[in-house]
């Protein structure tokens, strides 16, 4: 059987940084409240002229460079995104054309903040089925385009970005297992109302804004992520002590701390980027992964537990030997 192993990673953030203090000039909030309740200090916000695919392309090129892989040799491209440049073609098809990645299958998956884990899970199944030797998996979102900037309950939480991994077939894992779930009955707690995104920076008439019952989402997220940690360890007959790094979705440091407590892990074995990036939706896990690989914390051979939770509700995890 063929497993995917991570051959390279990359990421990309828009240049513009928006601090908590800047947001406090336009909505009734404060740096102290945002830091205490979420752990967020700043976020990167995309300019009008740029798009999700621009971020995805930079992250993908970084990942391909670090893997030393020619895009023309890719067999598959999967992009997790909820903020595509266009309704169609998919961001993955646009990315394929820009990278010169031949005629390999290319498609998006939409699972909001779990988008990257879903994309990784789908790619993993292609490898296991055989026939795919190299894949590019991207999580990219410009969630700032789905925000009502007068709603302090949501506008302080999100940022924009992209992260990517290049996977290569290997006889041994690699990605050991992925676990994907959804429960559509929770839609009223987290959804986008109104219109549909229309190209870079443009929202169709009527607006399209994230609506969230934050406190209720928080409680379900903590409960659900605890469960998926157990499921992932049991599926691999592993214990909590076997995990070297927890690389969680970066929505709220208090959710991350609760999952780490469940694993009995001290926070110095958890990758936390939420302070600098905010919640970058599908980009958050691969951005955190790339950050920790590039700064030398994550080393070859270590076991990583990746997890995410988001709108849908969707949630998922991946156990990876890097
Ligand atoms: O990644 C996708 C999934 N999303 C998440 O995982 C987000 C999960 N939820 C959260 O992270 C947290 O629930 C929030 C950060 C959104 C909110 O924190 P909380 O501790 O759950 O606060 P809360 O919603 O219970 O609100 C507490 C108070 C309220 O005021 P009152 O009613 O007690 O007077 C809010 O109006 O905080 C108020 N509040 C704010 N105050 C200052 C809400 N947002 C803000 C704000 N600044 N930005």
Short mmCIF file of C-alpha atoms and ligand atoms in Angstrom, two decimals:
data_model
loop_
_atom_site.label_atom_id
_atom_site.label_comp_id
_atom_site.label_asym_id
_atom_site.label_seq_id
_atom_site.Cartn_x
_atom_site.Cartn_y
_atom_site.Cartn_z
CA UNK A 1 0.00 0.00 0.00
CA UNK A 2 1.13 3.55 -0.76
CA UNK A 3 1.08 6.24 1.92
CA UNK A 4 1.54 9.96 1.41
CA UNK A 5 4.50 11.52 3.19
CA UNK A 6 5.02 15.26 3.55
CA UNK A 7 7.81 16.19 1.14
CA UNK A 8 7.56 19.97 1.63
CA UNK A 9 5.46 22.75 3.15
CA UNK A 10 4.85 26.42 2.40
CA UNK A 11 2.69 29.32 3.47
CA UNK A 12 1.76 32.87 2.59
CA UNK A 13 0.21 35.83 4.39
CA UNK A 14 -1.00 39.17 3.00
CA UNK A 15 1.36 42.05 3.80
CA UNK A 16 -1.12 44.25 5.64
CA UNK A 17 -1.33 43.67 9.40
CA UNK A 18 -4.36 44.90 11.35
CA UNK A 19 -3.82 45.17 15.10
CA UNK A 20 -6.43 44.85 17.82
CA UNK A 21 -5.92 48.54 18.60
CA UNK A 22 -6.87 49.45 15.01
CA UNK A 23 -10.10 47.46 15.26
CA UNK A 24 -10.90 49.16 18.57
CA UNK A 25 -11.05 52.45 16.64
CA UNK A 26 -14.09 51.27 14.68
CA UNK A 27 -15.94 48.79 16.96
CA UNK A 28 -16.60 48.67 20.71
CA UNK A 29 -13.73 46.34 21.68
CA UNK A 30 -10.25 46.49 23.18
CA UNK A 31 -6.85 44.87 22.77
CA UNK A 32 -7.22 43.51 26.33
CA UNK A 33 -10.61 41.84 25.63
CA UNK A 34 -9.50 40.26 22.35
CA UNK A 35 -6.23 38.93 23.85
CA UNK A 36 -7.88 37.61 27.00
CA UNK A 37 -10.87 35.92 25.33
CA UNK A 38 -9.14 34.66 22.13
CA UNK A 39 -5.33 35.00 22.34
CA UNK A 40 -5.34 37.04 19.11
CA UNK A 41 -3.00 40.05 18.88
CA UNK A 42 -3.17 40.85 15.16
CA UNK A 43 -4.25 39.41 11.82
CA UNK A 44 -3.16 39.80 8.16
CA UNK A 45 -5.85 41.22 5.85
CA UNK A 46 -5.74 40.99 2.06
CA UNK A 47 -5.77 44.04 -0.21
CA UNK A 48 -8.60 44.68 -2.64
CA UNK A 49 -6.41 43.76 -5.66
CA UNK A 50 -5.40 40.32 -4.34
CA UNK A 51 -7.30 37.04 -4.16
CA UNK A 52 -7.38 33.67 -2.41
CA UNK A 53 -5.62 32.13 -5.43
CA UNK A 54 -2.76 34.65 -5.14
CA UNK A 55 -2.14 33.51 -1.55
CA UNK A 56 -2.58 29.84 -2.52
CA UNK A 57 -0.08 30.21 -5.37
CA UNK A 58 2.62 31.73 -3.14
CA UNK A 59 2.11 29.02 -0.49
CA UNK A 60 2.16 26.29 -3.16
CA UNK A 61 5.36 27.60 -4.76
CA UNK A 62 7.06 27.69 -1.33
CA UNK A 63 5.96 24.10 -0.66
CA UNK A 64 7.09 22.88 -4.11
CA UNK A 65 10.47 24.62 -3.64
CA UNK A 66 11.00 23.05 -0.23
CA UNK A 67 10.08 19.62 -1.67
CA UNK A 68 12.22 20.28 -4.76
CA UNK A 69 9.36 19.07 -6.92
CA UNK A 70 8.50 20.33 -10.40
CA UNK A 71 4.77 21.26 -10.56
CA UNK A 72 4.55 19.55 -13.97
CA UNK A 73 4.99 16.20 -12.16
CA UNK A 74 1.99 16.63 -9.83
CA UNK A 75 -0.76 13.99 -10.10
CA UNK A 76 -3.38 15.79 -7.98
CA UNK A 77 -4.25 19.24 -6.60
CA UNK A 78 -6.82 19.66 -3.81
CA UNK A 79 -7.58 23.09 -2.33
CA UNK A 80 -9.60 23.58 0.84
CA UNK A 81 -11.30 26.97 0.62
CA UNK A 82 -14.60 28.66 1.41
CA UNK A 83 -13.62 31.89 -0.33
CA UNK A 84 -12.82 30.93 -3.94
CA UNK A 85 -11.98 33.72 -6.40
CA UNK A 86 -14.92 32.66 -8.55
CA UNK A 87 -17.80 30.25 -8.15
CA UNK A 88 -16.05 28.43 -10.99
CA UNK A 89 -13.48 27.52 -12.14
CA UNK A 90 -12.29 26.18 -8.82
CA UNK A 91 -9.33 27.74 -7.07
CA UNK A 92 -7.51 24.43 -7.64
CA UNK A 93 -7.98 24.70 -11.44
CA UNK A 94 -6.79 28.33 -11.44
CA UNK A 95 -3.79 27.26 -9.35
CA UNK A 96 -3.03 24.35 -11.68
CA UNK A 97 -2.90 26.72 -14.67
CA UNK A 98 -0.69 29.24 -12.88
CA UNK A 99 1.75 26.54 -11.72
CA UNK A 100 1.87 24.80 -15.11
CA UNK A 101 0.81 21.55 -13.45
CA UNK A 102 -0.32 19.75 -16.59
CA UNK A 103 -3.69 17.99 -16.69
CA UNK A 104 -3.84 16.35 -13.27
CA UNK A 105 -7.21 16.32 -11.46
CA UNK A 106 -7.72 19.58 -9.56
CA UNK A 107 -10.67 20.50 -7.35
CA UNK A 108 -11.73 22.44 -4.25
CA UNK A 109 -13.31 21.10 -1.08
CA UNK A 110 -15.44 23.38 1.07
CA UNK A 111 -15.38 22.57 4.77
CA UNK A 112 -14.70 26.06 6.19
CA UNK A 113 -12.08 25.90 8.99
CA UNK A 114 -11.71 22.13 8.50
CA UNK A 115 -11.01 22.66 4.78
CA UNK A 116 -7.34 21.72 4.88
CA UNK A 117 -7.92 18.56 6.94
CA UNK A 118 -10.71 17.56 4.53
CA UNK A 119 -8.42 18.22 1.53
CA UNK A 120 -5.65 16.17 3.17
CA UNK A 121 -8.09 13.35 3.91
CA UNK A 122 -9.30 13.25 0.31
CA UNK A 123 -5.73 13.29 -1.04
CA UNK A 124 -4.72 10.51 1.38
CA UNK A 125 -7.45 8.29 -0.06
CA UNK A 126 -6.14 8.87 -3.61
CA UNK A 127 -2.71 7.65 -2.49
CA UNK A 128 -4.12 4.60 -0.72
CA UNK A 129 -6.17 3.69 -3.80
CA UNK A 130 -2.96 3.85 -5.86
CA UNK A 131 -2.01 5.73 -9.01
CA UNK A 132 -1.11 9.03 -7.37
CA UNK A 133 2.58 9.64 -6.66
CA UNK A 134 2.64 13.38 -5.97
CA UNK A 135 -0.05 15.74 -4.72
CA UNK A 136 -0.37 19.37 -3.73
CA UNK A 137 -2.79 20.05 -0.86
CA UNK A 138 -3.62 23.66 0.00
CA UNK A 139 -5.72 25.44 2.61
CA UNK A 140 -6.40 29.05 1.59
CA UNK A 141 -8.99 31.57 2.71
CA UNK A 142 -9.77 35.27 2.62
CA UNK A 143 -12.39 35.15 5.35
CA UNK A 144 -12.07 38.92 5.80
CA UNK A 145 -14.35 39.17 2.73
CA UNK A 146 -17.12 37.44 4.66
CA UNK A 147 -17.03 39.77 7.66
CA UNK A 148 -19.39 42.45 8.83
CA UNK A 149 -16.83 44.96 10.10
CA UNK A 150 -19.40 46.45 12.48
CA UNK A 151 -20.00 43.08 14.26
CA UNK A 152 -17.47 42.91 17.10
CA UNK A 153 -18.45 39.30 17.81
CA UNK A 154 -16.89 38.13 14.52
CA UNK A 155 -14.72 40.83 12.91
CA UNK A 156 -11.98 40.58 15.55
CA UNK A 157 -11.53 36.82 15.05
CA UNK A 158 -10.53 36.19 11.46
CA UNK A 159 -7.51 36.82 9.21
CA UNK A 160 -6.42 35.82 5.70
CA UNK A 161 -3.69 33.40 4.57
CA UNK A 162 -2.71 30.17 2.84
CA UNK A 163 -0.71 27.07 3.67
CA UNK A 164 0.33 24.15 1.48
CA UNK A 165 1.89 20.71 1.65
CA UNK A 166 3.39 18.59 -1.11
CA UNK A 167 2.77 14.88 -0.59
CA UNK A 168 4.82 12.10 -2.12
CA UNK A 169 4.10 8.35 -2.20
CA UNK A 170 6.04 6.28 0.29
CA UNK A 171 6.00 2.66 1.48
CA UNK A 172 5.65 3.73 5.10
CA UNK A 173 3.60 6.52 6.68
CA UNK A 174 3.56 9.54 6.31
CA UNK A 175 0.00 10.42 6.88
CA UNK A 176 -1.04 7.50 9.11
CA UNK A 177 -4.77 8.24 9.23
CA UNK A 178 -7.30 10.98 8.66
CA UNK A 179 -10.70 11.30 10.36
CA UNK A 180 -13.45 13.47 8.86
CA UNK A 181 -16.86 14.32 10.32
CA UNK A 182 -19.75 16.73 9.85
CA UNK A 183 -23.07 17.53 11.50
CA UNK A 184 -25.22 19.85 9.39
CA UNK A 185 -27.78 20.27 12.17
CA UNK A 186 -25.57 22.96 13.72
CA UNK A 187 -26.00 25.41 10.81
CA UNK A 188 -27.88 28.01 12.93
CA UNK A 189 -24.81 28.49 15.16
CA UNK A 190 -22.39 29.41 12.34
CA UNK A 191 -23.23 30.35 8.76
CA UNK A 192 -22.89 33.00 6.07
CA UNK A 193 -26.11 34.77 5.19
CA UNK A 194 -27.05 36.60 2.01
CA UNK A 195 -25.11 36.59 -1.22
CA UNK A 196 -22.21 34.71 -2.70
CA UNK A 197 -18.60 35.89 -3.03
CA UNK A 198 -18.05 37.34 -6.50
CA UNK A 199 -14.39 37.58 -7.38
CA UNK A 200 -11.58 39.31 -5.55
CA UNK A 201 -13.08 41.63 -3.00
CA UNK A 202 -16.59 41.70 -4.41
CA UNK A 203 -19.67 40.38 -2.70
CA UNK A 204 -22.88 39.94 -4.63
CA UNK A 205 -25.75 42.29 -3.88
CA UNK A 206 -27.19 41.84 -0.41
CA UNK A 207 -23.88 41.08 1.30
CA UNK A 208 -22.57 37.80 2.65
CA UNK A 209 -21.63 37.94 6.29
CA UNK A 210 -20.46 35.42 8.87
CA UNK A 211 -23.04 34.96 11.63
CA UNK A 212 -21.91 33.15 14.75
CA UNK A 213 -23.22 32.26 18.18
CA UNK A 214 -19.64 32.31 19.47
CA UNK A 215 -20.18 30.94 22.93
CA UNK A 216 -22.26 27.97 21.74
CA UNK A 217 -19.73 27.21 18.98
CA UNK A 218 -16.96 27.34 21.57
CA UNK A 219 -18.59 24.67 23.76
CA UNK A 220 -19.29 22.26 20.88
CA UNK A 221 -15.75 22.78 19.51
CA UNK A 222 -14.13 21.84 22.84
CA UNK A 223 -16.35 18.75 23.24
CA UNK A 224 -15.92 17.58 19.65
CA UNK A 225 -12.15 18.06 19.47
CA UNK A 226 -11.74 16.02 22.66
CA UNK A 227 -13.66 13.19 21.02
CA UNK A 228 -11.66 13.25 17.80
CA UNK A 229 -8.39 13.12 19.68
CA UNK A 230 -9.54 9.84 21.29
CA UNK A 231 -10.75 8.49 17.93
CA UNK A 232 -7.43 9.29 16.22
CA UNK A 233 -5.25 7.71 18.91
CA UNK A 234 -7.45 4.58 19.12
CA UNK A 235 -7.39 4.09 15.32
CA UNK A 236 -3.59 4.03 15.41
CA UNK A 237 -3.30 2.07 18.68
CA UNK A 238 -1.30 4.95 20.11
CA UNK A 239 -1.31 6.72 23.45
CA UNK A 240 -1.15 10.40 24.34
CA UNK A 241 2.57 10.09 25.09
CA UNK A 242 3.27 9.08 21.47
CA UNK A 243 2.36 12.53 20.15
CA UNK A 244 5.32 14.91 19.73
CA UNK A 245 3.35 17.95 18.57
CA UNK A 246 -0.28 19.06 18.57
CA UNK A 247 -0.92 21.31 15.56
CA UNK A 248 -4.47 22.55 16.10
CA UNK A 249 -6.83 24.84 14.26
CA UNK A 250 -6.09 28.38 15.42
CA UNK A 251 -9.49 29.86 16.34
CA UNK A 252 -9.10 30.61 20.03
CA UNK A 253 -6.21 29.87 22.37
CA UNK A 254 -8.69 28.75 25.05
CA UNK A 255 -10.01 25.99 22.73
CA UNK A 256 -6.40 24.98 21.97
CA UNK A 257 -5.55 24.84 25.69
CA UNK A 258 -8.59 22.66 26.39
CA UNK A 259 -7.52 20.14 23.72
CA UNK A 260 -3.94 20.13 25.03
CA UNK A 261 -5.26 19.48 28.57
CA UNK A 262 -7.27 16.55 27.24
CA UNK A 263 -4.05 15.14 25.74
CA UNK A 264 -2.10 15.86 28.92
CA UNK A 265 0.28 17.93 26.79
CA UNK A 266 2.07 21.00 28.07
CA UNK A 267 1.64 24.07 25.87
CA UNK A 268 5.31 23.93 24.83
CA UNK A 269 4.40 20.88 22.69
CA UNK A 270 1.54 22.75 20.99
CA UNK A 271 2.05 24.97 17.93
CA UNK A 272 0.21 28.26 18.51
CA UNK A 273 0.11 30.95 15.81
CA UNK A 274 -3.28 32.46 16.66
CA UNK A 275 -1.68 35.51 18.28
CA UNK A 276 -0.11 36.61 14.97
CA UNK A 277 -2.56 35.23 12.39
CA UNK A 278 -6.01 35.13 14.03
CA UNK A 279 -8.33 32.48 12.61
CA UNK A 280 -7.32 31.99 8.96
CA UNK A 281 -9.97 29.30 8.41
CA UNK A 282 -8.72 26.55 6.03
CA UNK A 283 -5.22 28.05 6.10
CA UNK A 284 -4.74 27.85 9.85
CA UNK A 285 -3.43 24.29 10.27
CA UNK A 286 -1.00 24.28 7.29
CA UNK A 287 0.21 27.78 8.26
CA UNK A 288 0.97 26.55 11.79
CA UNK A 289 2.62 23.40 10.40
CA UNK A 290 4.84 25.36 8.01
CA UNK A 291 5.77 27.88 10.72
CA UNK A 292 6.88 25.10 13.09
CA UNK A 293 8.82 23.22 10.39
CA UNK A 294 10.63 26.34 9.24
CA UNK A 295 11.55 27.47 12.78
CA UNK A 296 12.95 24.00 13.50
CA UNK A 297 10.54 22.84 16.20
CA UNK A 298 9.01 20.05 14.09
CA UNK A 299 11.67 17.53 13.08
CA UNK A 300 11.67 14.57 10.66
CA UNK A 301 10.37 11.37 12.27
CA UNK A 302 8.17 13.13 14.84
CA UNK A 303 4.47 12.34 15.28
CA UNK A 304 2.07 15.23 14.70
CA UNK A 305 -1.62 15.43 15.55
CA UNK A 306 -3.43 17.91 13.30
CA UNK A 307 -7.04 18.84 14.08
CA UNK A 308 -9.66 21.39 13.11
CA UNK A 309 -13.27 22.39 13.70
CA UNK A 310 -15.46 24.79 11.75
CA UNK A 311 -18.69 25.78 10.07
CA UNK A 312 -20.98 23.00 8.92
CA UNK A 313 -20.21 21.92 11.59
CA UNK A 314 -17.25 20.04 10.19
CA UNK A 315 -14.33 18.62 12.13
CA UNK A 316 -11.40 16.37 11.43
CA UNK A 317 -7.93 15.23 12.33
CA UNK A 318 -4.82 13.71 10.82
CA UNK A 319 -2.05 11.73 12.47
CA UNK A 320 1.20 12.26 10.61
CA UNK A 321 4.73 10.96 11.01
CA UNK A 322 6.74 13.84 9.58
O1 LIG B 1 -13.15 28.44 13.64
C1 LIG B 1 -14.52 28.34 13.49
C2 LIG B 1 -15.17 28.11 14.76
N1 LIG B 1 -15.24 29.30 15.55
C3 LIG B 1 -14.78 29.26 16.78
O2 LIG B 1 -14.20 28.28 17.20
C4 LIG B 1 -15.09 30.44 17.69
C5 LIG B 1 -15.57 29.92 19.00
N2 LIG B 1 -15.98 30.98 19.92
C6 LIG B 1 -15.09 31.80 20.53
O3 LIG B 1 -13.90 31.79 20.26
C7 LIG B 1 -15.61 32.70 21.63
O4 LIG B 1 -16.91 32.28 21.99
C8 LIG B 1 -15.63 34.20 21.27
C9 LIG B 1 -14.21 34.72 21.25
C10 LIG B 1 -16.28 34.41 19.93
C11 LIG B 1 -16.40 34.98 22.33
O5 LIG B 1 -15.83 34.77 23.62
P1 LIG B 1 -16.79 34.36 24.85
O6 LIG B 1 -15.92 34.30 26.02
O7 LIG B 1 -17.53 33.13 24.46
O8 LIG B 1 -17.73 35.61 24.96
P2 LIG B 1 -19.31 35.69 24.82
O9 LIG B 1 -19.76 35.46 23.43
O10 LIG B 1 -19.93 34.86 25.91
O11 LIG B 1 -19.55 37.20 25.19
C12 LIG B 1 -19.16 37.75 26.46
C13 LIG B 1 -19.35 39.26 26.39
C14 LIG B 1 -20.69 39.69 25.80
O12 LIG B 1 -21.13 40.84 26.50
P3 LIG B 1 -22.26 40.73 27.62
O13 LIG B 1 -23.47 40.17 26.90
O14 LIG B 1 -21.72 39.82 28.68
O15 LIG B 1 -22.42 42.15 28.08
C15 LIG B 1 -20.33 40.09 24.39
O16 LIG B 1 -21.21 41.05 23.85
O17 LIG B 1 -18.33 39.83 25.54
C16 LIG B 1 -18.97 40.68 24.59
N3 LIG B 1 -18.14 40.71 23.38
C17 LIG B 1 -17.12 41.56 23.22
N4 LIG B 1 -16.61 42.52 24.01
C18 LIG B 1 -15.56 43.21 23.55
C19 LIG B 1 -18.24 39.91 22.29
N5 LIG B 1 -17.30 40.25 21.39
C20 LIG B 1 -16.59 41.27 21.95
C21 LIG B 1 -15.50 42.03 21.52
N6 LIG B 1 -15.00 42.98 22.35
N7 LIG B 1 -14.90 41.83 20.33
#
